[in-house]
Coordinates of C-alpha atoms and ligand atoms in Angstrom, one line a residue:
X194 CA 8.6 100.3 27.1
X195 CA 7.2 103.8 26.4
X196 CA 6.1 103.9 22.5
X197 CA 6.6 107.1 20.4
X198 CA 4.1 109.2 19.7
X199 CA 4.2 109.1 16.1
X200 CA 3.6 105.1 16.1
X201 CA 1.1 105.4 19.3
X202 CA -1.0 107.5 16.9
X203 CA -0.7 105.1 14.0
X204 CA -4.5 103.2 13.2
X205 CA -4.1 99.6 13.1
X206 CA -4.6 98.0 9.8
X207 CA -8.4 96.4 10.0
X208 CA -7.7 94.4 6.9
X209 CA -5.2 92.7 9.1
X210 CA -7.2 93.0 12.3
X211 CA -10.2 91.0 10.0
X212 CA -7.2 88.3 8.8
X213 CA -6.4 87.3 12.4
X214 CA -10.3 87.1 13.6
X215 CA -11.0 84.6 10.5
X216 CA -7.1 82.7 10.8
X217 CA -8.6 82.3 15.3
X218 CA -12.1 80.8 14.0
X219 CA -10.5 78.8 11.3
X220 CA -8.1 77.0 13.6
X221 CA -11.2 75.7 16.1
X222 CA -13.1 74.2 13.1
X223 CA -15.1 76.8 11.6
X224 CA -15.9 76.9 8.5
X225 CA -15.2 80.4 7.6
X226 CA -15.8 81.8 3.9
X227 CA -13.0 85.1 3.6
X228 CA -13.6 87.8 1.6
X229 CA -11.3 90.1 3.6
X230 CA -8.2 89.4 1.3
X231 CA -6.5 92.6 -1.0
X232 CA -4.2 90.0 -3.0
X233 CA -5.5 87.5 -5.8
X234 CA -5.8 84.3 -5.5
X235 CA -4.0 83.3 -8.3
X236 CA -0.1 81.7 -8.4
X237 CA 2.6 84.7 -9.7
X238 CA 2.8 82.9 -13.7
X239 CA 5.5 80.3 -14.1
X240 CA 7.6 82.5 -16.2
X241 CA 8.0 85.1 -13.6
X242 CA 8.9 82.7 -10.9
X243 CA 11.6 81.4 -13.9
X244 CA 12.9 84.9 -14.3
X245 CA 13.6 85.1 -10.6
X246 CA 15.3 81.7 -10.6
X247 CA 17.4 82.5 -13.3
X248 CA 18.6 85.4 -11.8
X249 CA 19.6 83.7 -8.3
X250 CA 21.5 80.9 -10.4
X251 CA 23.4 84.0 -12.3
X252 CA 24.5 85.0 -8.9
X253 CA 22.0 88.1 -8.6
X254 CA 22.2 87.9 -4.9
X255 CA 23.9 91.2 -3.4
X256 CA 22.6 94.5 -3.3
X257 CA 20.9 96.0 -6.2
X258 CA 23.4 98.2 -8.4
X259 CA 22.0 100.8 -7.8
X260 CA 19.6 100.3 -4.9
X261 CA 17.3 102.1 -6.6
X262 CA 16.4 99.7 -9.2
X263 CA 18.5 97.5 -11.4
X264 CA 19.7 99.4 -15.5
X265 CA 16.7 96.0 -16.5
X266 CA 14.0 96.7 -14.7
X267 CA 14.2 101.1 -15.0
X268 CA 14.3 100.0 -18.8
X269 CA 11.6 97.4 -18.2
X270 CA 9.3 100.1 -16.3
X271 CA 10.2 103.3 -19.2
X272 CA 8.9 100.7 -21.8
X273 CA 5.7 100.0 -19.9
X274 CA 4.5 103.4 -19.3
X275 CA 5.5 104.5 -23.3
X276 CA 3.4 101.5 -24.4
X277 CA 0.9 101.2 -22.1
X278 CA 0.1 104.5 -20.5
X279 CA 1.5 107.0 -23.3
X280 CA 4.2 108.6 -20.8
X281 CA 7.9 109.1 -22.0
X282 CA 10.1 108.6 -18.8
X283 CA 14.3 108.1 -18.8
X284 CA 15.3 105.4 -16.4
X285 CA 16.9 108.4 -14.0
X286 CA 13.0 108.8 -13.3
X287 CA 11.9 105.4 -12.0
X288 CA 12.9 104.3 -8.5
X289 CA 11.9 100.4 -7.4
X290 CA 10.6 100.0 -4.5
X291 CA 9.5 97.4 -1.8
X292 CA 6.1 97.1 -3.3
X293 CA 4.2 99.9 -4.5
X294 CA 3.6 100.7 -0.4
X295 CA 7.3 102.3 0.1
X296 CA 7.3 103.6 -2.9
X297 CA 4.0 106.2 -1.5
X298 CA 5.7 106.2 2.1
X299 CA 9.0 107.4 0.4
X300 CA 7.1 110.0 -1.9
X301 CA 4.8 111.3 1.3
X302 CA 8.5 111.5 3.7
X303 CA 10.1 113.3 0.6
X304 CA 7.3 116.3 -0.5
X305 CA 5.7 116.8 2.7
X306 CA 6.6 118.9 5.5
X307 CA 4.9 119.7 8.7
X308 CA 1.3 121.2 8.4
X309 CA 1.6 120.7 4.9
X310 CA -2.1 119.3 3.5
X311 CA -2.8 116.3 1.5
X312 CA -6.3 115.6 -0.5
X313 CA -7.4 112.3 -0.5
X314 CA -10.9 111.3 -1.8
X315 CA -12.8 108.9 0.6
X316 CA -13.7 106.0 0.4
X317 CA -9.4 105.8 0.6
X318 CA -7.1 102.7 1.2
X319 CA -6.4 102.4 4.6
X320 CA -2.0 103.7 4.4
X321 CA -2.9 107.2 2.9
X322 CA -3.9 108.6 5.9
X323 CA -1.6 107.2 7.8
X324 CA 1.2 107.6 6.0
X325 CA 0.4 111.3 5.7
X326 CA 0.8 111.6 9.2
X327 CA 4.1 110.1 9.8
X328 CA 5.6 113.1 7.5
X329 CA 3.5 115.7 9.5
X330 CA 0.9 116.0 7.1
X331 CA -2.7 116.9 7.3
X332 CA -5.0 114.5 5.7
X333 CA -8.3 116.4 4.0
X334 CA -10.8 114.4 3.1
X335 CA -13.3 114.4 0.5
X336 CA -15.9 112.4 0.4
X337 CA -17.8 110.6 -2.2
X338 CA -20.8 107.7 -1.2
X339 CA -22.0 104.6 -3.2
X340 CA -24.8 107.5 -4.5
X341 CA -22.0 109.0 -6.6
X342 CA -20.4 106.0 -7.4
X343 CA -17.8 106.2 -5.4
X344 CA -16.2 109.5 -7.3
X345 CA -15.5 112.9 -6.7
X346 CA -16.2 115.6 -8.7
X347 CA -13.7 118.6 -10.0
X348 CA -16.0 120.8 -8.3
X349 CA -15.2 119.2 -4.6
X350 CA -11.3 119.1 -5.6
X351 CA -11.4 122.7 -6.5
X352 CA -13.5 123.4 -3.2
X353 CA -10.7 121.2 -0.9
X354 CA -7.7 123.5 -2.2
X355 CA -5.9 125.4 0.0
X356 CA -2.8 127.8 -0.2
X357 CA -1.4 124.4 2.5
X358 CA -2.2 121.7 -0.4
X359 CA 0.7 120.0 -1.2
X360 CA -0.7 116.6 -2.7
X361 CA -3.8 115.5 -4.1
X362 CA -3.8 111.2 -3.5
X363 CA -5.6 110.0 -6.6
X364 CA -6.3 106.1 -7.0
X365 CA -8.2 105.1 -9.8
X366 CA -9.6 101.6 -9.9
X367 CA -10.0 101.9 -6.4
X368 CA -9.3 99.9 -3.5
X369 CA -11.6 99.5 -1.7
X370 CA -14.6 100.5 -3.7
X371 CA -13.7 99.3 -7.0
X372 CA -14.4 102.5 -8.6
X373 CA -12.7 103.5 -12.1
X374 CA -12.9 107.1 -13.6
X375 CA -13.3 107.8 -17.0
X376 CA -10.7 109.0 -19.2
X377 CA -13.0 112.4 -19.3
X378 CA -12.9 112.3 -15.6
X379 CA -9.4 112.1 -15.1
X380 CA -8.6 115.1 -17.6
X381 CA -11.8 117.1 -15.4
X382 CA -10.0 116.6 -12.0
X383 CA -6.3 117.3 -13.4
X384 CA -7.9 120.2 -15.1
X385 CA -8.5 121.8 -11.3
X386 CA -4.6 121.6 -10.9
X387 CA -3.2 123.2 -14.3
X388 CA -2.8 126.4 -12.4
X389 CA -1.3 124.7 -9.0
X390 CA 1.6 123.3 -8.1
X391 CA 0.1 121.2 -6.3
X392 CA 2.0 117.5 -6.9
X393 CA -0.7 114.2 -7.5
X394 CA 0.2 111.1 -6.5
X395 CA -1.5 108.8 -9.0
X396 CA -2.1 105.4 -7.5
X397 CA -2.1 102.9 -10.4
X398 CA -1.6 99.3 -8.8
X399 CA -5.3 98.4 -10.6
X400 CA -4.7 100.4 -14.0
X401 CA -4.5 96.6 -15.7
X402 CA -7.7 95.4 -13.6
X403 CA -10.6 97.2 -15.5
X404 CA -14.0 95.7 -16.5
X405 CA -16.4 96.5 -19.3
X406 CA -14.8 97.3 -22.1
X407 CA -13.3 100.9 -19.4
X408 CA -9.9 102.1 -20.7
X409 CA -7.3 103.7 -18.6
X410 CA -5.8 106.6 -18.5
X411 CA -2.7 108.0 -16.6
X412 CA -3.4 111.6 -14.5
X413 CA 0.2 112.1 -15.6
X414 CA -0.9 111.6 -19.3
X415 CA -3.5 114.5 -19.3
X416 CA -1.7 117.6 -20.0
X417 CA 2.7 118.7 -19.9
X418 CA 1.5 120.1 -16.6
X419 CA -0.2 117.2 -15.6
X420 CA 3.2 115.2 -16.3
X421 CA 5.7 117.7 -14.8
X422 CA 3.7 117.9 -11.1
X423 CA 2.5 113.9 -11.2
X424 CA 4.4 110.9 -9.5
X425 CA 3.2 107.4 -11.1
X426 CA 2.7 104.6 -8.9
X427 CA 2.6 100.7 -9.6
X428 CA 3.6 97.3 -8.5
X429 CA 4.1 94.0 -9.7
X430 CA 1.6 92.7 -6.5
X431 CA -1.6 93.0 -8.3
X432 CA -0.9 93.1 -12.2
X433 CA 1.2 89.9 -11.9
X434 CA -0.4 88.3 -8.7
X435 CA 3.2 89.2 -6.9
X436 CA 2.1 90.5 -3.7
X437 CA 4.6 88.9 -1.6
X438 CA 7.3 89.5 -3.2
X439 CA 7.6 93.3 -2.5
X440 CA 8.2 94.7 -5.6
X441 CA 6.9 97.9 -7.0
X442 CA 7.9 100.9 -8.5
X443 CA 6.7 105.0 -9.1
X444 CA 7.7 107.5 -12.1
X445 CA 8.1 110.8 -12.1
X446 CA 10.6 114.4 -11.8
X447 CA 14.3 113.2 -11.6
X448 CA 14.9 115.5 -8.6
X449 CA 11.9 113.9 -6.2
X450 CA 13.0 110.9 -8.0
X451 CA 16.5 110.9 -6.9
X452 CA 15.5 112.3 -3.6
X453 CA 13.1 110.0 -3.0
X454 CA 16.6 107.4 -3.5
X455 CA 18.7 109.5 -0.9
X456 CA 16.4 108.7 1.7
X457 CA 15.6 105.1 0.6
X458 CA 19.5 104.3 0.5
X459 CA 19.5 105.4 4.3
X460 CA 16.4 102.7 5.0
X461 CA 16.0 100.0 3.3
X462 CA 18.7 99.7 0.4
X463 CA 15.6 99.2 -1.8
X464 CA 14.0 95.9 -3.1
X465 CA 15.4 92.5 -3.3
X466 CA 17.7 92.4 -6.2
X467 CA 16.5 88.8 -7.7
X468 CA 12.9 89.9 -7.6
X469 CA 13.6 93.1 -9.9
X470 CA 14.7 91.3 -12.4
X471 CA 11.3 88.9 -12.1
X472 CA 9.2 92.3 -12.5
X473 CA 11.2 93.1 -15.2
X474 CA 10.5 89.7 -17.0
X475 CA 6.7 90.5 -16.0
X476 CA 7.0 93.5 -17.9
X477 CA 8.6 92.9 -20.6
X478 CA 6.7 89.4 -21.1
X479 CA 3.6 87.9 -22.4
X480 CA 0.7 89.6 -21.2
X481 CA -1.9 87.0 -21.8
X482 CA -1.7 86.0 -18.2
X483 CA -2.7 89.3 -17.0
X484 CA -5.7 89.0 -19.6
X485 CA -6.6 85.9 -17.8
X486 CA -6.9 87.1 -14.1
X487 CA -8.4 90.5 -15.6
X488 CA -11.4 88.4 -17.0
X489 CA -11.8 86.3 -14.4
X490 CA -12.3 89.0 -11.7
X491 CA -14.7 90.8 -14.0
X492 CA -16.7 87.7 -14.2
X493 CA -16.7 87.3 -10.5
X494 CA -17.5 91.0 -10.0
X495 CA -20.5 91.0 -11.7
X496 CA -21.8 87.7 -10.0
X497 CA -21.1 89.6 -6.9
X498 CA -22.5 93.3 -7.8
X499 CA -25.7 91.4 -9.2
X500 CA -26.2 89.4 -6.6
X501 CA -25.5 91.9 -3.0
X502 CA -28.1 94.5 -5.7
X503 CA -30.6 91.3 -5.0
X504 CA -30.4 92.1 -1.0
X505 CA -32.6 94.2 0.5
X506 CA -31.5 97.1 2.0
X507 CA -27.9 96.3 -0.5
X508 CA -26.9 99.5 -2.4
X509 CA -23.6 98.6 -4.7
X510 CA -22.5 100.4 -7.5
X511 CA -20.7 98.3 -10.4
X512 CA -17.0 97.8 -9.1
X513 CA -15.6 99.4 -12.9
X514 CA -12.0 97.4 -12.0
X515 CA -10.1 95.8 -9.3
X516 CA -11.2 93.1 -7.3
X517 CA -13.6 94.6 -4.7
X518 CA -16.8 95.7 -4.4
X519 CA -17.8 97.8 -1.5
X520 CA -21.6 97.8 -0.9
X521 CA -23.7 100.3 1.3
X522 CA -25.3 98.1 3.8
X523 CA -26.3 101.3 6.2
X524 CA -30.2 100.5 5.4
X525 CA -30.1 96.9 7.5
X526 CA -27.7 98.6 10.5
X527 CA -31.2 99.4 12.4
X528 CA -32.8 95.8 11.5
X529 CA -29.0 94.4 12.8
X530 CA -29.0 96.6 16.1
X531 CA -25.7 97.5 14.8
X532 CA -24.6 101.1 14.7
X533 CA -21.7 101.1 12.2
X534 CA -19.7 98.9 9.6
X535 CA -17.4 97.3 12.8
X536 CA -20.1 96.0 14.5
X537 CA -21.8 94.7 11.4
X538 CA -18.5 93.2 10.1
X539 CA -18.4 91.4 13.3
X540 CA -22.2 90.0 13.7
X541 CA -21.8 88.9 9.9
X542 CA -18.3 86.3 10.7
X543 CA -19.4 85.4 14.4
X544 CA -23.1 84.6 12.9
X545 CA -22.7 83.9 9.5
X546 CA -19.1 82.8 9.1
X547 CA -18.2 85.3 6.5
X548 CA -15.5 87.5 6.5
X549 CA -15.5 91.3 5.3
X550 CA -13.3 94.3 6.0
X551 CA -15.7 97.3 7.9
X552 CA -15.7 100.7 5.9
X553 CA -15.2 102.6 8.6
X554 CA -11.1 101.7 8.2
X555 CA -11.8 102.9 4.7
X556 CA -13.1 106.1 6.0
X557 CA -16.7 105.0 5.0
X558 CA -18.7 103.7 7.8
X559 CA -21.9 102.9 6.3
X560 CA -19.9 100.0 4.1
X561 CA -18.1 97.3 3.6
X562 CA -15.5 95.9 1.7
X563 CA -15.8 92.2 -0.2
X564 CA -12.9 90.9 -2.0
X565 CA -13.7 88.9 -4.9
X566 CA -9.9 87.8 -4.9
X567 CA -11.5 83.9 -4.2
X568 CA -13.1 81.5 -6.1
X569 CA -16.3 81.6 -7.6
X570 CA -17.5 78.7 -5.4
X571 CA -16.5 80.6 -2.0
X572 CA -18.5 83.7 -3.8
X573 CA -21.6 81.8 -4.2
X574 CA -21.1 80.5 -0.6
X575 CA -20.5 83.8 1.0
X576 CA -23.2 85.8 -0.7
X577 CA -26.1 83.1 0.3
X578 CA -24.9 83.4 4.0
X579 CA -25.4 87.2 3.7
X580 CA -28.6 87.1 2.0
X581 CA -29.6 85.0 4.9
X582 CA -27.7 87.1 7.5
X583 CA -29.6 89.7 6.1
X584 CA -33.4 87.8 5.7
Ligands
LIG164 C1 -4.5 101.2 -3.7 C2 -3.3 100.5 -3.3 N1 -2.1 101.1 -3.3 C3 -1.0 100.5 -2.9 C4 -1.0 99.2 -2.4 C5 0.3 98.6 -2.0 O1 0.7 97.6 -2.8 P1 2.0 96.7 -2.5 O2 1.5 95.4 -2.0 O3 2.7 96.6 -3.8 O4 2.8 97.4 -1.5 C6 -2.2 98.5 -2.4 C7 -2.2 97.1 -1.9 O5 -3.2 96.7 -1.2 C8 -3.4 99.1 -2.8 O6 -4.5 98.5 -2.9

């Protein structure tokens, strides 16, 4: 059957592409250590999984009223951004979505037209580009290397504007590199925009995830501008270890708010009722569990950023949040006979067992992405095989 166009152009996802390869191995017997997954390891906490119960037994199984998010969870999503990110929202200005991914497909379908262009600093997680394209959008890239810590500065924001830009894609902790900007270096980059109109999408799915004492703060939170032209992403998937249960949700001005619901209501009638009112419980719950995952990947990150600093030829900067850390491993492509992050990738599982996502899908060729979503034990295992990969 002929394909369209639009979906013939679409990249394949090499996160998956690296799942599939590892799932093949695995099923003839070998022992393959993973580091490819973007989810953490961890269970979604008991009294999430309660909430959801509860809410199936009260008969909270029919479309959600309305689809755009249940009156509990809007609520539960204006109080988080008031107490945690400073931002003063009305429920009219949240939508739920099926995981923080729709959410950025709806926003890039609603603001974009075609030709329209959309900034997004590389290293980038994978959907942004592609996701630009399906609304007839131009992704510009800018790009910062390990050598700048993974950041760019307001200097090559303000050099990337054009009279076309229509969005500039900011995700801060990154995935894939692990990168966090400062509160000073968030207020420098939305500083470039105050005389713009240009609309940022702020990526937050990591802003719970951040090591070394880092605080967060919201691109939306940096000036009544800021706030006026910013849409606030976030999902329960990484904050609450709720990745498959497809539930996110983004902030923002009532009228791309309530657009953003016109079209959704004519796809997919928004997120599964029952597991609204489990983010909401998230929210509005305890938080020690987050405290508890947060401290455990910072632990593991710094076993892992110590330890790939120990390889020769292995340039990482400290991942400042998230759960990945996306080492420069360009130096050992000659030694490797390797001419790029694919081929790398693939001599590292076929020889060494060990899975990791290449770069280049990241729109950074000369790295690679390791997930420290796994335990400490599988760590220790994976990074001896690449220090030996590597010898
Ligand atoms: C930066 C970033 N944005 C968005 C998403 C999408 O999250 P969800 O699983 O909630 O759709 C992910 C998940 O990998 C991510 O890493």
């Amino acid at each position: 059957m002929r394909i369209s166009q639009r979906v013939q152009d679409l990249a394949e996802s090499g996160t998956i592409a690296v799942s599939n390869k590892v799932a093949a191995m695995r099923a003839q017997g070998v022992d393959v250590v993973s580091l490819g997954a973007g989810e953490p390891d961890f269970d979604t906490p008991a009294h999430i999984k309660q909430a959801a119960a509860a809410a199936l037994d009260g008969g909270e199984t029919k479309y959600a009223k309305p689809a755009s998010g249940v009156p509990e969870l809007k609520q539960a999503v204006v109080d988080k951004l008031a107490r945690e990110n400073g931002l003063t929202y009305a429920p009219a200005q949240v939508l739920a979505s099926v995981g923080g991914k729709e959410a950025l497909f709806l926003a890039f379908a609603t603001l974009i037209d075609p030709g329209d262009e959309v900034i997004i600093p590389a290293p980038y997680w994978v959907s942004y580009p592609e996701q630009v394209k399906l609304a007839g959008g131009v992704p510009v890239f800018v790009a910062a290397g390990a050598d700048a810590g993974f950041k760019v500065t307001p200097q090559q924001l303000r050099q990337a504007l054009t009279p076309r830009t229509r969005v500039f894609v900011f995700n801060s902790p990154s995935n894939p590199t692990g990168a966090a900007y400062s509160p000073a270096e968030t207020d420098a980059l939305a500083e470039v925009l105050l005389d713009t109109d240009v609309v940022t999408f702020s990526d937050e799915m990591y802003d719970r995830l951040l090591f070394g004492g880092r605080t967060f703060k919201s691109f939306a939170a940096t000036s009544a501008h800021a706030y006026d032209h910013t849409l606030t992403f976030n999902a329960g998937s990484k904050t609450y270890s709720m990745t498959g249960w497809r539930i996110g949700y983004v902030a923002g001005p009532a009228d791309v708010i309530q657009s953003m619901a016109k079209l959704q209501s004519q796809t997919t009638s928004g997120a599964a009722t029952f597991t609204m009112h489990a983010l909401a419980a998230a929210l509005n719950g305890d938080q020690a569990c987050v405290e508890d995952m947060r401290a455990e990947f910072e632990r593991r990150g710094q076993f892992v950023h110590q330890r790939l600093n120990q390889i020769e030829g292995v340039v990482c900067p400290e991942p400042g949040g998230a759960f990945y850390a996306f080492p420069d491993v360009s130096d050992t492509f000659e030694a490797k006979g390797v001419a790029g992050s694919t081929a790398w990738a693939g001599r590292l599982l076929e020889e060494a067992h060990v899975g990791v996502v290449p770069g280049v899908d990241f729109g950074a060729d000369d790295c690679v992405r390791l997930s420290f979503a796994t335990s400490m034990e599988a760590l220790e295992e994976a990074l001896r095989r690449i220090e030996a990969f590597l010898a």
